[in-house]
C-alpha atoms as one frame of an Amber mdcrd trajectory, in Angstrom:
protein
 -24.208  18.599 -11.771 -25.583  17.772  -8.287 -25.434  14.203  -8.782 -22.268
  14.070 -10.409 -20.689  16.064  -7.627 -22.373  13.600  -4.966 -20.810  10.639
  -7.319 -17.336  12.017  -6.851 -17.727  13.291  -3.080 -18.346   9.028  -2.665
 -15.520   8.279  -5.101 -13.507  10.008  -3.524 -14.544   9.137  -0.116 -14.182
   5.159  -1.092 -10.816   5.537  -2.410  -9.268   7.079   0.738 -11.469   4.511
   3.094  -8.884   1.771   0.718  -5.953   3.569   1.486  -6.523   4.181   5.185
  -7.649   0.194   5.259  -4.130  -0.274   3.416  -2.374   1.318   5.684  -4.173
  -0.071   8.897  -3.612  -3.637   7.246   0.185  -2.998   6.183   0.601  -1.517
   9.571  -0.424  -5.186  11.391   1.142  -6.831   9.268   4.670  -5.138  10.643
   4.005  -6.818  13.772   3.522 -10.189  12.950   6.195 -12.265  13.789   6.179
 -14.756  10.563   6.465 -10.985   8.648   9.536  -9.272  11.188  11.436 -12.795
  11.544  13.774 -13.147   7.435  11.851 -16.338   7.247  11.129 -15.704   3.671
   8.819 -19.123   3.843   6.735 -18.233   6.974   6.122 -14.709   5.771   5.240
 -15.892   2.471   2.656 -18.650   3.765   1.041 -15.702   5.588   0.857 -12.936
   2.718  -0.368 -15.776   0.526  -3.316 -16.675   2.832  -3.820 -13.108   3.203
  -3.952 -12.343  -0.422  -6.756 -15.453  -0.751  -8.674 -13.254   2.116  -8.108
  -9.634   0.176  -8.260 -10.646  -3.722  -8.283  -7.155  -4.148  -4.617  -6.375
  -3.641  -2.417  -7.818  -6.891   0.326  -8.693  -4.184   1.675  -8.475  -0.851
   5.161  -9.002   0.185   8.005  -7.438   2.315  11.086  -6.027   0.936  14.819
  -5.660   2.335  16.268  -2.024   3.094  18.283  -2.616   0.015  14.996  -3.306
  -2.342  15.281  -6.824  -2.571  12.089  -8.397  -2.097  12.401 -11.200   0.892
   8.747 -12.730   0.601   5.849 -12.170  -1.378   2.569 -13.855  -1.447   3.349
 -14.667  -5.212   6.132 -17.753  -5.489   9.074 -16.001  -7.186  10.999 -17.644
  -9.304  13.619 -14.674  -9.868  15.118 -12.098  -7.624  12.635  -9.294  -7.551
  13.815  -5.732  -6.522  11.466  -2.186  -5.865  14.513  -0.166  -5.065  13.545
   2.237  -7.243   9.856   2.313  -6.675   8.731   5.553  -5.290   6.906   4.275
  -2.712   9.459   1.967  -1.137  11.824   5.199  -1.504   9.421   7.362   0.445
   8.932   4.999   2.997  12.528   4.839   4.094  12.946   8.326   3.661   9.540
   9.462   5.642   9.536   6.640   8.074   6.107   6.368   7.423   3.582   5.000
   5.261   3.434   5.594   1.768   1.471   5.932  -1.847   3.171   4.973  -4.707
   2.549   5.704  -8.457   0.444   3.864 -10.851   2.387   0.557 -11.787   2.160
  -2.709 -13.773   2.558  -5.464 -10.848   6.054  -7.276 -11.520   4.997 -10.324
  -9.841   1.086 -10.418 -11.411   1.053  -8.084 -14.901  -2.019  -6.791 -13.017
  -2.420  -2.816 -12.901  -1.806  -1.476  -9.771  -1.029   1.195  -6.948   1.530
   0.260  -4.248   1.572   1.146  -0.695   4.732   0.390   1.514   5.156   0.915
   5.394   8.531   0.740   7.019   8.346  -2.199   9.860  10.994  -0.713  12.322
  12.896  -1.818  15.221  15.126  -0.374  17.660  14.862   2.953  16.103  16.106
   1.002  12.699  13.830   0.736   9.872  14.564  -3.432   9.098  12.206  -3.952
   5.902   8.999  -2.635   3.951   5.994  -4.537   4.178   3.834  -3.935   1.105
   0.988  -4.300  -0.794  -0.213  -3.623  -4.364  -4.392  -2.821  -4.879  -5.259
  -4.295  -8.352  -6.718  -1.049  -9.873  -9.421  -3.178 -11.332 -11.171  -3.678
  -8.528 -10.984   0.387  -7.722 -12.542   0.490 -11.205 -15.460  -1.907 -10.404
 -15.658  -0.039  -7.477 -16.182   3.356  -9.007 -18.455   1.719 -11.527 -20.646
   0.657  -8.360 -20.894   3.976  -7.512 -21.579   5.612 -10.675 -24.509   2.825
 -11.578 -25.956   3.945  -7.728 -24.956   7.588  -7.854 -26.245   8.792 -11.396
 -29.496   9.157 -12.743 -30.322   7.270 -16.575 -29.376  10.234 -19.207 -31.794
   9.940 -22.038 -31.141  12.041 -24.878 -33.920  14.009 -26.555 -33.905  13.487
 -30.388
């Protein structure tokens, strides 16, 4: 029981180390100019690169106060919206950063959870920078933890 409480103390620790790091990251992000400018190619070019440097996010993108995604580091090919994703909603409505809901990835198919953080200016919130963690790497994490955390269980016959 010991070990298996340690195992999910570091779980549990790891996970919220990613979202703080999301958050931190999505925060910088609002301050580039490429990101703040509506230059959907610019911003794009720079979430792309970024995505090569953190393969585990699914995506990263901004997104209009209406929902309409203006970049992503995914080419789209269609008009995307997250209007009615709960963490773009709670990010206009808190003014702050936010955790969304267990999703499959629009752009990628991949399973993931969304974070969104309102870049604002003048006291106006002007878009939602984004990002999506591919829940398979938070899976490979927690399996690193459980193959260091647990003892072998052998089973008596």
């Amino acid at each position: 029981h010991e070990n298996l409480s340690r195992t999910a103390k570091l779980a549990t620790v790891d996970t919220l180390r990613v979202i703080k790091g999301a958050q931190q990251r999505l925060g910088g992000l609002g301050q580039f100019h490429e990101i703040r400018s509506g230059d959907s190619a610019a911003c794009g070019a720079v979430m792309a690169n970024l995505l090569g440097m953190y393969p585990f996010y699914s995506s990263l993108g901004v997104a209009s106060v209406e929902g309409n995604v203006i970049c992503s580091a995914t080419l789209l090919t269609n008009a995307v919206t997250v209007a009615n994703q709960g963490w773009f909603q709670r990010a206009l409505q808190r003014r702050e950063f936010s955790v969304g809901d267990y999703e499959v990835d629009r752009l990628t198919g991949r399973q993931s959870l969304y974070f969104g953080y309102p870049i604002v200016e003048d006291g106006r919130i002007q878009s939602v920078v984004f990002a999506g963690l591919d829940l398979k790497f938070l899976g490979q994490m927690m399996d690193l933890i459980s193959l260091s955390g647990l003892p072998e269980v052998r089973h008596s016959s």
